Short mmCIF file of C-alpha atoms and ligand atoms in Angstrom, two decimals:
data_model
loop_
_atom_site.label_atom_id
_atom_site.label_comp_id
_atom_site.label_asym_id
_atom_site.label_seq_id
_atom_site.Cartn_x
_atom_site.Cartn_y
_atom_site.Cartn_z
CA MET A 1 -31.69 68.53 -98.62
CA LYS A 2 -28.36 70.11 -99.56
CA ILE A 3 -27.88 73.70 -98.41
CA ASP A 4 -26.51 75.84 -101.22
CA GLY A 5 -26.52 79.41 -102.49
CA HIS A 6 -30.24 79.25 -103.33
CA THR A 7 -31.42 77.96 -99.95
CA ARG A 8 -34.23 80.13 -98.52
CA LEU A 9 -34.71 80.71 -94.82
CA ALA A 10 -37.79 80.74 -92.58
CA ALA A 11 -37.97 81.10 -88.81
CA VAL A 12 -40.21 81.06 -85.80
CA ILE A 13 -39.68 84.23 -83.76
CA ALA A 14 -40.57 84.25 -80.06
CA LYS A 15 -39.18 84.06 -76.54
CA PRO A 16 -38.83 81.40 -75.25
CA ILE A 17 -38.87 79.23 -78.38
CA LYS A 18 -36.00 76.71 -78.18
CA HIS A 19 -38.48 73.93 -77.26
CA SER A 20 -40.59 74.58 -80.38
CA ILE A 21 -41.72 71.68 -82.58
CA SER A 22 -42.21 74.05 -85.56
CA PRO A 23 -38.68 73.56 -87.00
CA PHE A 24 -39.28 69.80 -87.04
CA ILE A 25 -42.61 70.17 -88.91
CA HIS A 26 -41.48 72.71 -91.49
CA ASN A 27 -38.06 71.17 -92.23
CA LEU A 28 -39.66 67.75 -92.73
CA ALA A 29 -42.25 69.29 -95.06
CA TYR A 30 -39.47 71.06 -97.04
CA ASP A 31 -37.69 67.73 -97.45
CA LEU A 32 -40.82 65.88 -98.53
CA THR A 33 -41.80 68.57 -101.04
CA GLU A 34 -38.20 69.19 -102.19
CA ILE A 35 -38.25 72.86 -101.26
CA ASN A 36 -34.73 74.25 -100.89
CA ALA A 37 -35.26 75.95 -97.54
CA VAL A 38 -34.32 75.76 -93.87
CA TYR A 39 -36.53 76.67 -90.90
CA VAL A 40 -34.90 77.79 -87.65
CA ALA A 41 -35.94 79.21 -84.25
CA TRP A 42 -35.00 82.79 -83.36
CA GLU A 43 -35.25 83.46 -79.65
CA ILE A 44 -35.05 87.23 -79.52
CA ASP A 45 -35.59 90.07 -77.07
CA ARG A 46 -38.29 92.68 -77.60
CA GLU A 47 -35.81 95.39 -78.63
CA ASP A 48 -34.66 93.17 -81.52
CA LEU A 49 -38.14 92.44 -82.88
CA GLN A 50 -38.32 95.20 -85.49
CA GLN A 51 -34.88 94.36 -86.91
CA SER A 52 -35.74 90.67 -86.95
CA ILE A 53 -38.88 91.38 -88.97
CA GLU A 54 -36.93 93.61 -91.36
CA ASN A 55 -34.51 90.73 -91.86
CA ILE A 56 -37.32 88.66 -93.42
CA ARG A 57 -37.29 91.14 -96.30
CA ARG A 58 -33.57 91.87 -96.20
CA TYR A 59 -32.59 88.21 -96.58
CA ASP A 60 -35.45 87.30 -98.92
CA MET A 61 -36.79 84.77 -96.45
CA LEU A 62 -39.92 82.73 -97.18
CA GLY A 63 -41.50 84.22 -94.08
CA ALA A 64 -41.76 83.59 -90.36
CA ASN A 65 -44.03 82.31 -87.68
CA ILE A 66 -44.56 84.50 -84.65
CA SER A 67 -45.29 83.14 -81.22
CA MET A 68 -45.63 84.52 -77.69
CA PRO A 69 -45.13 87.26 -76.66
CA TYR A 70 -44.89 89.07 -80.03
CA LYS A 71 -48.12 88.14 -81.84
CA GLN A 72 -49.66 91.60 -81.43
CA GLU A 73 -46.56 93.75 -81.33
CA VAL A 74 -45.46 92.54 -84.73
CA LEU A 75 -48.52 94.04 -86.47
CA GLN A 76 -46.94 97.51 -86.66
CA TYR A 77 -43.96 96.24 -88.69
CA LEU A 78 -45.96 94.62 -91.50
CA ASP A 79 -47.01 95.94 -94.93
CA GLY A 80 -50.44 94.28 -94.80
CA ILE A 81 -52.59 91.84 -92.86
CA ASP A 82 -55.29 89.45 -93.98
CA GLN A 83 -58.82 89.27 -92.54
CA SER A 84 -58.04 86.66 -89.88
CA ALA A 85 -55.12 88.62 -88.42
CA GLN A 86 -57.09 91.85 -88.58
CA LEU A 87 -60.12 90.44 -86.75
CA ILE A 88 -58.08 88.62 -84.16
CA ASP A 89 -55.61 91.53 -83.91
CA SER A 90 -52.77 89.05 -83.75
CA VAL A 91 -50.34 87.51 -86.25
CA ASN A 92 -48.75 84.06 -86.11
CA THR A 93 -47.54 83.86 -89.73
CA ILE A 94 -45.71 86.38 -91.90
CA VAL A 95 -45.39 85.70 -95.61
CA ASN A 96 -42.78 87.48 -97.70
CA GLN A 97 -44.69 88.27 -100.89
CA ASN A 98 -41.98 89.68 -103.17
CA GLY A 99 -40.69 92.00 -100.48
CA SER A 100 -44.09 92.82 -98.95
CA LEU A 101 -44.59 91.34 -95.49
CA ILE A 102 -48.17 90.13 -95.04
CA GLY A 103 -49.49 88.90 -91.68
CA TYR A 104 -51.93 86.04 -91.18
CA ASN A 105 -53.31 84.19 -88.21
CA THR A 106 -53.65 80.44 -88.75
CA ASP A 107 -54.33 79.47 -85.10
CA GLY A 108 -58.12 79.67 -85.21
CA TYR A 109 -58.23 78.21 -88.73
CA GLY A 110 -55.99 75.35 -87.60
CA PHE A 111 -58.16 74.71 -84.58
CA PHE A 112 -61.38 74.33 -86.60
CA ARG A 113 -59.67 72.14 -89.25
CA SER A 114 -58.50 69.85 -86.44
CA LEU A 115 -62.03 69.05 -85.23
CA PRO A 116 -63.53 65.74 -86.30
CA ASP A 117 -66.69 66.24 -88.44
CA PHE A 118 -67.50 69.66 -87.07
CA ASP A 119 -68.69 72.74 -88.96
CA VAL A 120 -69.07 75.77 -86.69
CA LYS A 121 -71.51 77.53 -89.06
CA ASP A 122 -74.79 78.34 -87.27
CA LYS A 123 -73.58 76.64 -84.07
CA THR A 124 -73.27 78.01 -80.57
CA ILE A 125 -69.87 77.51 -78.95
CA THR A 126 -68.37 78.07 -75.51
CA VAL A 127 -64.72 79.03 -75.05
CA LEU A 128 -63.11 78.81 -71.61
CA GLY A 129 -60.40 81.48 -71.33
CA ALA A 130 -60.06 84.79 -73.13
CA GLY A 131 -56.36 84.98 -73.93
CA GLY A 132 -54.52 84.83 -77.25
CA ALA A 133 -55.58 81.34 -78.32
CA ALA A 134 -59.19 81.89 -77.19
CA SER A 135 -59.35 85.14 -79.19
CA ALA A 136 -58.05 83.35 -82.30
CA ILE A 137 -60.76 80.70 -81.95
CA ILE A 138 -63.48 83.25 -81.29
CA GLY A 139 -62.40 85.35 -84.29
CA GLN A 140 -62.28 82.34 -86.60
CA ALA A 141 -65.65 81.09 -85.30
CA ALA A 142 -67.14 84.46 -86.27
CA ILE A 143 -65.46 84.31 -89.73
CA GLU A 144 -66.91 80.82 -90.26
CA GLY A 145 -70.43 81.90 -89.27
CA ALA A 146 -70.95 80.72 -85.68
CA ALA A 147 -74.43 81.56 -84.38
CA LYS A 148 -73.46 82.51 -80.84
CA ILE A 149 -70.20 82.66 -78.89
CA HIS A 150 -69.80 82.44 -75.12
CA ALA A 151 -66.48 83.16 -73.43
CA PHE A 152 -65.54 82.58 -69.78
CA ASP A 153 -62.77 84.22 -67.80
CA ARG A 154 -61.91 84.58 -64.13
CA SER A 155 -64.00 87.20 -62.34
CA LEU A 156 -60.80 88.69 -60.96
CA ILE A 157 -59.93 90.11 -64.36
CA LEU A 158 -63.39 90.20 -65.93
CA GLU A 159 -63.63 93.99 -66.26
CA GLN A 160 -60.29 94.12 -68.04
CA THR A 161 -61.22 91.18 -70.26
CA LYS A 162 -64.59 92.77 -71.09
CA VAL A 163 -62.87 95.73 -72.76
CA LYS A 164 -60.79 93.36 -74.88
CA ILE A 165 -63.73 91.07 -75.73
CA ASP A 166 -65.95 94.07 -76.64
CA GLN A 167 -63.24 95.27 -79.04
CA LEU A 168 -63.01 91.79 -80.55
CA ALA A 169 -66.82 91.63 -80.84
CA SER A 170 -66.94 94.93 -82.67
CA ARG A 171 -64.19 93.84 -85.08
CA VAL A 172 -65.87 90.51 -85.88
CA GLY A 173 -69.32 92.15 -85.96
CA GLN A 174 -70.86 89.64 -83.58
CA ASP A 175 -71.91 89.63 -79.92
CA ILE A 176 -69.58 87.68 -77.67
CA PHE A 177 -71.18 86.85 -74.34
CA LEU A 178 -68.57 87.12 -71.60
CA HIS A 179 -69.18 85.41 -68.24
CA SER A 180 -67.29 84.65 -65.09
CA VAL A 181 -66.04 81.06 -64.92
CA GLU A 182 -67.05 81.07 -61.24
CA ASP A 183 -70.70 81.57 -62.31
CA GLU A 184 -71.75 77.92 -62.41
CA GLU A 185 -75.25 78.70 -63.62
CA ALA A 186 -73.94 80.62 -66.65
CA LEU A 187 -71.45 77.85 -67.30
CA LYS A 188 -74.20 75.23 -67.27
CA THR A 189 -76.57 77.27 -69.45
CA SER A 190 -73.96 78.27 -72.04
CA ILE A 191 -72.51 74.78 -72.37
CA ALA A 192 -76.02 73.30 -72.58
CA GLN A 193 -76.69 75.52 -75.64
CA SER A 194 -73.35 74.70 -77.27
CA ALA A 195 -72.28 72.17 -79.87
CA LEU A 196 -68.63 72.67 -78.89
CA VAL A 197 -66.81 73.61 -75.69
CA VAL A 198 -63.11 74.47 -75.79
CA ASN A 199 -60.69 74.74 -72.90
CA ALA A 200 -58.34 77.57 -73.93
CA THR A 201 -57.18 78.39 -70.39
CA GLY A 202 -54.13 76.12 -70.19
CA VAL A 203 -55.62 74.76 -66.93
CA GLY A 204 -54.92 71.01 -66.89
CA MET A 205 -51.38 71.16 -68.24
CA ASP A 206 -50.37 69.92 -64.78
CA GLY A 207 -52.49 66.79 -65.35
CA LYS A 208 -54.54 67.61 -62.24
CA SER A 209 -56.51 70.86 -62.50
CA LEU A 210 -59.89 71.55 -64.07
CA PRO A 211 -61.25 74.89 -65.31
CA ILE A 212 -64.82 73.77 -64.39
CA PRO A 213 -66.24 72.02 -61.32
CA SER A 214 -65.15 68.37 -61.08
CA GLN A 215 -68.79 67.21 -60.88
CA PHE A 216 -69.77 69.06 -64.07
CA VAL A 217 -72.17 67.13 -66.30
CA PHE A 218 -71.84 67.89 -70.02
CA PRO A 219 -74.86 67.78 -72.30
CA GLU A 220 -75.10 64.81 -74.63
CA HIS A 221 -73.57 65.13 -78.12
CA ILE A 222 -71.34 68.11 -77.32
CA LEU A 223 -67.81 68.03 -78.78
CA VAL A 224 -65.22 68.74 -76.07
CA ALA A 225 -61.83 70.19 -77.05
CA ASP A 226 -58.73 71.20 -75.13
CA LEU A 227 -55.87 73.20 -76.67
CA THR A 228 -53.33 71.44 -74.49
CA TYR A 229 -51.65 68.39 -76.04
CA ASN A 230 -49.17 67.58 -73.30
CA PRO A 231 -50.60 65.74 -71.42
CA ALA A 232 -52.56 64.21 -74.29
CA GLU A 233 -55.60 63.92 -72.05
CA THR A 234 -56.21 66.73 -69.56
CA PRO A 235 -58.59 66.19 -66.62
CA PHE A 236 -61.11 68.29 -68.62
CA LEU A 237 -61.00 65.83 -71.53
CA ARG A 238 -61.00 62.86 -69.17
CA LEU A 239 -64.17 64.12 -67.47
CA ALA A 240 -65.87 64.44 -70.86
CA ARG A 241 -64.63 61.08 -72.15
CA GLU A 242 -65.87 59.36 -68.99
CA GLN A 243 -69.31 60.78 -69.80
CA GLY A 244 -69.14 59.11 -73.22
CA LEU A 245 -68.41 62.28 -75.20
CA GLN A 246 -66.16 62.80 -78.19
CA THR A 247 -63.00 64.70 -77.22
CA THR A 248 -60.03 66.21 -79.03
CA ASN A 249 -56.75 67.66 -77.74
CA GLY A 250 -54.58 70.49 -79.11
CA PHE A 251 -52.28 68.31 -81.17
CA GLY A 252 -54.41 68.64 -84.28
CA MET A 253 -54.49 72.43 -83.90
CA LEU A 254 -50.70 72.51 -83.65
CA PHE A 255 -50.45 70.49 -86.85
CA HIS A 256 -53.10 72.35 -88.85
CA GLN A 257 -51.88 75.86 -87.98
CA ALA A 258 -48.40 74.79 -89.15
CA LYS A 259 -49.79 73.16 -92.29
CA LYS A 260 -51.60 76.36 -93.25
CA ALA A 261 -48.53 78.48 -92.47
CA PHE A 262 -46.36 76.19 -94.63
CA GLU A 263 -48.82 76.45 -97.50
CA LEU A 264 -49.00 80.25 -97.23
CA MET A 265 -45.22 80.59 -97.18
CA THR A 266 -44.38 78.09 -99.93
CA GLY A 267 -47.49 77.86 -102.11
CA LYS A 268 -47.21 74.06 -101.86
CA THR A 269 -49.48 71.55 -100.14
CA MET A 270 -48.04 69.87 -97.08
CA PRO A 271 -47.98 66.06 -97.37
CA SER A 272 -50.26 65.72 -94.36
CA GLU A 273 -50.19 62.01 -93.66
CA GLU A 274 -46.41 61.70 -93.64
CA VAL A 275 -45.85 64.81 -91.55
CA TRP A 276 -48.62 63.86 -89.09
CA ALA A 277 -47.20 60.35 -88.59
CA SER A 278 -43.64 61.67 -88.02
CA LEU A 279 -44.93 64.37 -85.68
CA LEU A 280 -46.70 61.76 -83.55
CA GLU A 281 -43.41 59.86 -83.25
CA GLU A 282 -41.44 63.03 -82.50
CA ILE A 283 -43.80 64.21 -79.76
CA LYS A 284 -43.45 60.88 -77.93
CA LYS A 285 -39.68 61.42 -77.53
P1 NAP B 1 -53.07 83.16 -72.45
O1 NAP B 1 -53.04 84.29 -73.41
O2 NAP B 1 -52.30 83.25 -71.16
O3 NAP B 1 -54.61 82.86 -72.13
C1 NAP B 1 -55.10 82.03 -71.11
C2 NAP B 1 -56.44 82.61 -70.69
O4 NAP B 1 -57.12 81.74 -69.78
C3 NAP B 1 -56.29 83.94 -69.96
O5 NAP B 1 -57.39 84.74 -70.34
C4 NAP B 1 -56.37 83.50 -68.50
O6 NAP B 1 -56.68 84.53 -67.61
C5 NAP B 1 -57.47 82.49 -68.61
N1 NAP B 1 -57.53 81.58 -67.47
C6 NAP B 1 -56.53 81.07 -66.73
N2 NAP B 1 -57.02 80.25 -65.78
C7 NAP B 1 -58.36 80.27 -65.92
C8 NAP B 1 -59.42 79.63 -65.26
N3 NAP B 1 -59.21 78.82 -64.21
N4 NAP B 1 -60.68 79.86 -65.69
C9 NAP B 1 -60.92 80.67 -66.73
N5 NAP B 1 -59.96 81.32 -67.40
C10 NAP B 1 -58.69 81.11 -66.99
O7 NAP B 1 -52.55 81.84 -73.15
P2 NAP B 1 -52.83 81.37 -74.66
O8 NAP B 1 -51.68 81.72 -75.51
O9 NAP B 1 -54.19 81.81 -75.06
O10 NAP B 1 -52.79 79.78 -74.49
C11 NAP B 1 -53.80 79.10 -73.76
C12 NAP B 1 -53.52 77.59 -73.84
O11 NAP B 1 -53.64 77.14 -75.18
C13 NAP B 1 -52.11 77.18 -73.40
O12 NAP B 1 -52.21 75.97 -72.70
C14 NAP B 1 -51.37 76.99 -74.70
O13 NAP B 1 -50.31 76.05 -74.56
C15 NAP B 1 -52.48 76.42 -75.56
N6 NAP B 1 -52.25 76.65 -77.00
C16 NAP B 1 -52.21 75.56 -77.81
C17 NAP B 1 -52.02 75.73 -79.17
C18 NAP B 1 -51.99 74.53 -80.06
O14 NAP B 1 -51.53 74.63 -81.21
N7 NAP B 1 -52.47 73.40 -79.61
C19 NAP B 1 -51.86 77.02 -79.71
C20 NAP B 1 -51.91 78.12 -78.84
C21 NAP B 1 -52.10 77.92 -77.47
P3 NAP B 1 -55.45 85.31 -66.87
O15 NAP B 1 -55.07 86.38 -67.83
O16 NAP B 1 -56.05 85.79 -65.61
O17 NAP B 1 -54.34 84.33 -66.61
#
């Protein structure tokens, strides 16, 4: 695509962000859909966040993605937020709607779209971890009508997490049952009731660690997901696969949150198959 006087800009804003795969996804999608735009990564310090957000309007950008550590802080600089961002209290996508900056959160949406043949409506789910990604999944599960949601965090920080989880529960209008991950009985009971268990702790990125006991036996027919995609199979997923269960890593979530963000910013549908195939190649490099 030729850059000219009409080229629009989009960016991912975070720190650190130079390693991000988002520019690859969005620029490829612009090319394939013939959108005259360029997507770049802005690694900025906290004191430059407000100005950076104002620049989206100032330079008539398509919008921006927001990543760690600015997903909450950015809320105060926006003109409006949609239901997902409001419930989750976190924004990962800003759309410039004719000079109005509207915040969305496509992380939880992307996660549920990435699951094979799974509808969370009326299902019980267990989420390991209670950080940003876990909150996005919990919020989206509530939006999509989950029956019951269990969350597990380390007992060390459980009191602190409880305040945050109670606030999330009151926003989504649903009980969220918070337990300590060291409580093996609660872990067993919650997972036994669940149709889906998600590792949103990041534990296993080293290829060695597990967020649950290594002898843990999953119930039959549960779907086991991990948000990590590098390594492609964490020890958590390996344990589940060895028990004959269906597993899914975080690669699909990465793709689907970007797809939704692209569609919100451009109003066009992302050519999924082509982008997915190229992304698989790119990630192997
Ligand atoms: P985060 O905000 O740091 O959350 C991690 C949470 O897990 C924290 O609540 C943490 O507690 C808790 N935790 C850590 N070790 C634990 C353990 N052994 N047992 C139970 N809980 C534990 O990070 P995040 O942004 O949510 O990201 C979490 C993971 O998801 C990362 O691996 C990230 O790369 C991945 N992710 C993937 C995608 C994707 O598109 N695939 C998108 C977003 C995130 P403490 O506060 O005590 O550490």
